[in-house]
Amino acid sequence: MTASTPQTRGTRHPQSLDVHHLEVTHVEGDAYTVDVRGHRLQVDQPLQAGGTDTAPTPTELFAASLATCVAFYAGRYLQRHRLPQAGLRVRTEFTMAADRPARVASLRLAIVPPPELPERRRAALLAVASHCTVHNTLHQPPPIDIEPAP
């Protein structure tokens, strides 16, 4: 399910943008597969929510998406400065809103830098990681269209 060819549909995706595709398919119960660029992920719901707990929930993948994006940017910073990446981690926790609509109320990420990272590099690492694509998107959310397929 890949496509790097620009595609237009109305005015939502200008010709100059690279449109990325993925597809979600029902498996059974609350389980779905996500096909993206030849990779397959699965999502499900926990047992207490009626699922079979075979995979993370979509909301957990949302938080994981942010965490892995932050880790990627931090890792690239370390590579650029020829610093070791071994030991780099991003710890993440999130809370759900108590009211409606159902949504993530807060996310907290803690970057655990490699032990060898000099103290003078920590602020720069945090600054770079804080500007990852997913984080930027959350701060400047795109329009979202949900519509039936033709």
mmCIF file of C-alpha atoms in Angstrom:
data_model
loop_
_atom_site.group_PDB
_atom_site.id
_atom_site.type_symbol
_atom_site.label_atom_id
_atom_site.label_comp_id
_atom_site.label_asym_id
_atom_site.label_seq_id
_atom_site.Cartn_x
_atom_site.Cartn_y
_atom_site.Cartn_z
ATOM 1 C CA MET A 1 0.000 0.000 0.000
ATOM 2 C CA THR A 2 2.551 2.551 -1.034
ATOM 3 C CA ALA A 3 2.387 5.581 -3.148
ATOM 4 C CA SER A 4 4.785 8.406 -3.489
ATOM 5 C CA THR A 5 3.092 9.800 -6.550
ATOM 6 C CA PRO A 6 1.290 13.066 -5.898
ATOM 7 C CA GLN A 7 -2.441 12.686 -6.100
ATOM 8 C CA THR A 8 -5.130 15.321 -6.114
ATOM 9 C CA ARG A 9 -8.674 15.120 -4.923
ATOM 10 C CA GLY A 10 -10.607 18.327 -4.953
ATOM 11 C CA THR A 11 -8.488 21.011 -3.322
ATOM 12 C CA ARG A 12 -7.472 18.985 -0.280
ATOM 13 C CA HIS A 13 -4.157 17.729 -1.656
ATOM 14 C CA PRO A 14 -2.437 20.270 -3.879
ATOM 15 C CA GLN A 15 -0.445 18.719 -6.721
ATOM 16 C CA SER A 16 2.859 19.739 -5.125
ATOM 17 C CA LEU A 17 2.291 17.591 -2.022
ATOM 18 C CA ASP A 18 3.484 14.015 -1.728
ATOM 19 C CA VAL A 19 0.413 12.014 -0.659
ATOM 20 C CA HIS A 20 1.139 8.943 1.455
ATOM 21 C CA HIS A 21 -1.253 6.006 1.611
ATOM 22 C CA LEU A 22 -2.068 3.308 4.098
ATOM 23 C CA GLU A 23 -5.008 0.964 4.455
ATOM 24 C CA VAL A 24 -6.756 -0.448 7.504
ATOM 25 C CA THR A 25 -8.628 -3.746 7.152
ATOM 26 C CA HIS A 26 -10.899 -5.493 9.643
ATOM 27 C CA VAL A 27 -9.545 -8.861 10.823
ATOM 28 C CA GLU A 28 -12.073 -9.991 13.438
ATOM 29 C CA GLY A 29 -13.710 -8.601 16.540
ATOM 30 C CA ASP A 30 -11.876 -5.394 17.391
ATOM 31 C CA ALA A 31 -8.663 -6.344 15.544
ATOM 32 C CA TYR A 32 -7.524 -4.532 12.398
ATOM 33 C CA THR A 33 -4.412 -4.639 10.254
ATOM 34 C CA VAL A 34 -2.668 -1.560 8.937
ATOM 35 C CA ASP A 35 -0.731 -1.942 5.683
ATOM 36 C CA VAL A 36 1.773 0.793 4.943
ATOM 37 C CA ARG A 37 4.662 0.642 2.454
ATOM 38 C CA GLY A 38 4.791 -3.146 2.603
ATOM 39 C CA HIS A 39 4.755 -3.238 6.407
ATOM 40 C CA ARG A 40 1.887 -4.652 8.414
ATOM 41 C CA LEU A 41 0.842 -3.547 11.885
ATOM 42 C CA GLN A 42 -2.070 -4.737 13.935
ATOM 43 C CA VAL A 43 -4.323 -2.978 16.429
ATOM 44 C CA ASP A 44 -6.812 -4.419 18.895
ATOM 45 C CA GLN A 45 -8.488 -3.516 22.159
ATOM 46 C CA PRO A 46 -7.708 -4.826 25.648
ATOM 47 C CA LEU A 47 -9.803 -7.659 27.056
ATOM 48 C CA GLN A 48 -11.625 -5.306 29.455
ATOM 49 C CA ALA A 49 -12.713 -3.203 26.456
ATOM 50 C CA GLY A 50 -14.079 -6.209 24.557
ATOM 51 C CA GLY A 51 -11.037 -6.973 22.410
ATOM 52 C CA THR A 52 -8.676 -9.925 22.426
ATOM 53 C CA ASP A 53 -5.573 -7.898 23.382
ATOM 54 C CA THR A 54 -3.517 -9.215 20.454
ATOM 55 C CA ALA A 55 -1.946 -5.829 19.709
ATOM 56 C CA PRO A 56 -1.710 -2.233 20.941
ATOM 57 C CA THR A 57 -4.728 0.027 20.710
ATOM 58 C CA PRO A 58 -4.873 2.820 18.120
ATOM 59 C CA THR A 59 -4.421 5.312 20.966
ATOM 60 C CA GLU A 60 -1.295 3.512 22.180
ATOM 61 C CA LEU A 61 0.062 3.628 18.622
ATOM 62 C CA PHE A 62 -0.704 7.357 18.552
ATOM 63 C CA ALA A 63 1.448 7.878 21.660
ATOM 64 C CA ALA A 64 4.068 5.511 20.250
ATOM 65 C CA SER A 65 4.128 7.512 17.030
ATOM 66 C CA LEU A 66 5.023 10.655 18.932
ATOM 67 C CA ALA A 67 7.588 8.846 21.079
ATOM 68 C CA THR A 68 9.311 7.177 18.137
ATOM 69 C CA CYS A 69 9.379 10.450 16.192
ATOM 70 C CA VAL A 70 11.029 12.191 19.156
ATOM 71 C CA ALA A 71 13.503 9.303 19.464
ATOM 72 C CA PHE A 72 14.275 9.439 15.733
ATOM 73 C CA TYR A 73 15.017 13.173 15.825
ATOM 74 C CA ALA A 74 17.138 12.746 18.963
ATOM 75 C CA GLY A 75 19.001 9.891 17.295
ATOM 76 C CA ARG A 76 19.679 11.949 14.181
ATOM 77 C CA TYR A 77 21.008 14.780 16.358
ATOM 78 C CA LEU A 78 23.398 12.332 17.998
ATOM 79 C CA GLN A 79 24.491 10.946 14.615
ATOM 80 C CA ARG A 80 25.131 14.438 13.212
ATOM 81 C CA HIS A 81 27.382 15.233 16.151
ATOM 82 C CA ARG A 82 29.068 11.813 16.071
ATOM 83 C CA LEU A 83 27.760 10.987 19.529
ATOM 84 C CA PRO A 84 26.769 7.454 20.571
ATOM 85 C CA GLN A 85 23.096 6.503 20.354
ATOM 86 C CA ALA A 86 23.386 3.421 22.574
ATOM 87 C CA GLY A 87 21.116 3.831 25.560
ATOM 88 C CA LEU A 88 18.860 6.491 23.981
ATOM 89 C CA ARG A 89 15.276 5.947 25.130
ATOM 90 C CA VAL A 90 12.033 7.898 25.236
ATOM 91 C CA ARG A 91 9.682 7.075 28.090
ATOM 92 C CA THR A 92 6.089 8.022 27.385
ATOM 93 C CA GLU A 93 2.880 8.145 29.333
ATOM 94 C CA PHE A 94 -0.528 9.498 28.459
ATOM 95 C CA THR A 95 -3.839 10.063 30.150
ATOM 96 C CA MET A 96 -7.300 9.932 28.687
ATOM 97 C CA ALA A 97 -9.803 12.752 29.130
ATOM 98 C CA ALA A 98 -12.510 12.070 31.682
ATOM 99 C CA ASP A 99 -15.159 13.901 29.670
ATOM 100 C CA ARG A 100 -16.417 13.645 26.105
ATOM 101 C CA PRO A 101 -15.386 13.428 23.378
ATOM 102 C CA ALA A 102 -13.044 10.484 23.965
ATOM 103 C CA ARG A 103 -9.492 11.743 23.482
ATOM 104 C CA VAL A 104 -5.985 11.827 24.892
ATOM 105 C CA ALA A 105 -5.892 14.523 27.577
ATOM 106 C CA SER A 106 -2.147 14.687 28.117
ATOM 107 C CA LEU A 107 1.117 13.199 26.923
ATOM 108 C CA ARG A 108 4.396 13.259 28.801
ATOM 109 C CA LEU A 109 7.660 12.220 27.209
ATOM 110 C CA ALA A 110 11.014 11.915 28.926
ATOM 111 C CA ILE A 111 14.097 11.588 26.746
ATOM 112 C CA VAL A 112 16.701 9.388 28.389
ATOM 113 C CA PRO A 113 19.921 10.357 26.647
ATOM 114 C CA PRO A 114 22.836 8.010 26.169
ATOM 115 C CA PRO A 115 25.037 7.953 29.275
ATOM 116 C CA GLU A 116 27.960 9.412 27.290
ATOM 117 C CA LEU A 117 26.043 12.520 26.196
ATOM 118 C CA PRO A 118 27.919 15.586 27.442
ATOM 119 C CA GLU A 119 25.864 17.863 29.697
ATOM 120 C CA ARG A 120 26.444 20.784 27.314
ATOM 121 C CA ARG A 121 24.611 18.859 24.520
ATOM 122 C CA ARG A 122 21.433 18.022 26.470
ATOM 123 C CA ALA A 123 19.537 21.255 25.791
ATOM 124 C CA ALA A 124 20.256 21.038 22.064
ATOM 125 C CA LEU A 125 19.155 17.388 21.971
ATOM 126 C CA LEU A 126 15.878 18.342 23.656
ATOM 127 C CA ALA A 127 15.345 21.288 21.297
ATOM 128 C CA VAL A 128 15.845 19.150 18.194
ATOM 129 C CA ALA A 129 13.691 16.264 19.469
ATOM 130 C CA SER A 130 10.906 18.684 20.443
ATOM 131 C CA HIS A 131 10.512 19.695 16.812
ATOM 132 C CA CYS A 132 9.829 16.276 15.344
ATOM 133 C CA THR A 133 7.211 15.963 12.621
ATOM 134 C CA VAL A 134 4.537 14.374 14.814
ATOM 135 C CA HIS A 135 5.009 16.945 17.579
ATOM 136 C CA ASN A 136 4.824 19.784 15.045
ATOM 137 C CA THR A 137 1.643 18.255 13.596
ATOM 138 C CA LEU A 138 -0.007 18.131 17.008
ATOM 139 C CA HIS A 139 0.811 21.813 17.508
ATOM 140 C CA GLN A 140 -0.471 22.741 14.052
ATOM 141 C CA PRO A 141 -3.138 20.111 13.350
ATOM 142 C CA PRO A 142 -4.087 19.467 9.755
ATOM 143 C CA PRO A 143 -7.657 19.440 8.511
ATOM 144 C CA ILE A 144 -9.090 15.936 8.723
ATOM 145 C CA ASP A 145 -11.717 14.719 6.275
ATOM 146 C CA ILE A 146 -13.602 11.503 6.996
ATOM 147 C CA GLU A 147 -15.897 10.484 4.166
ATOM 148 C CA PRO A 148 -17.362 7.380 2.554
ATOM 149 C CA ALA A 149 -15.391 5.874 -0.329
ATOM 150 C CA PRO A 150 -16.895 6.398 -3.787
#
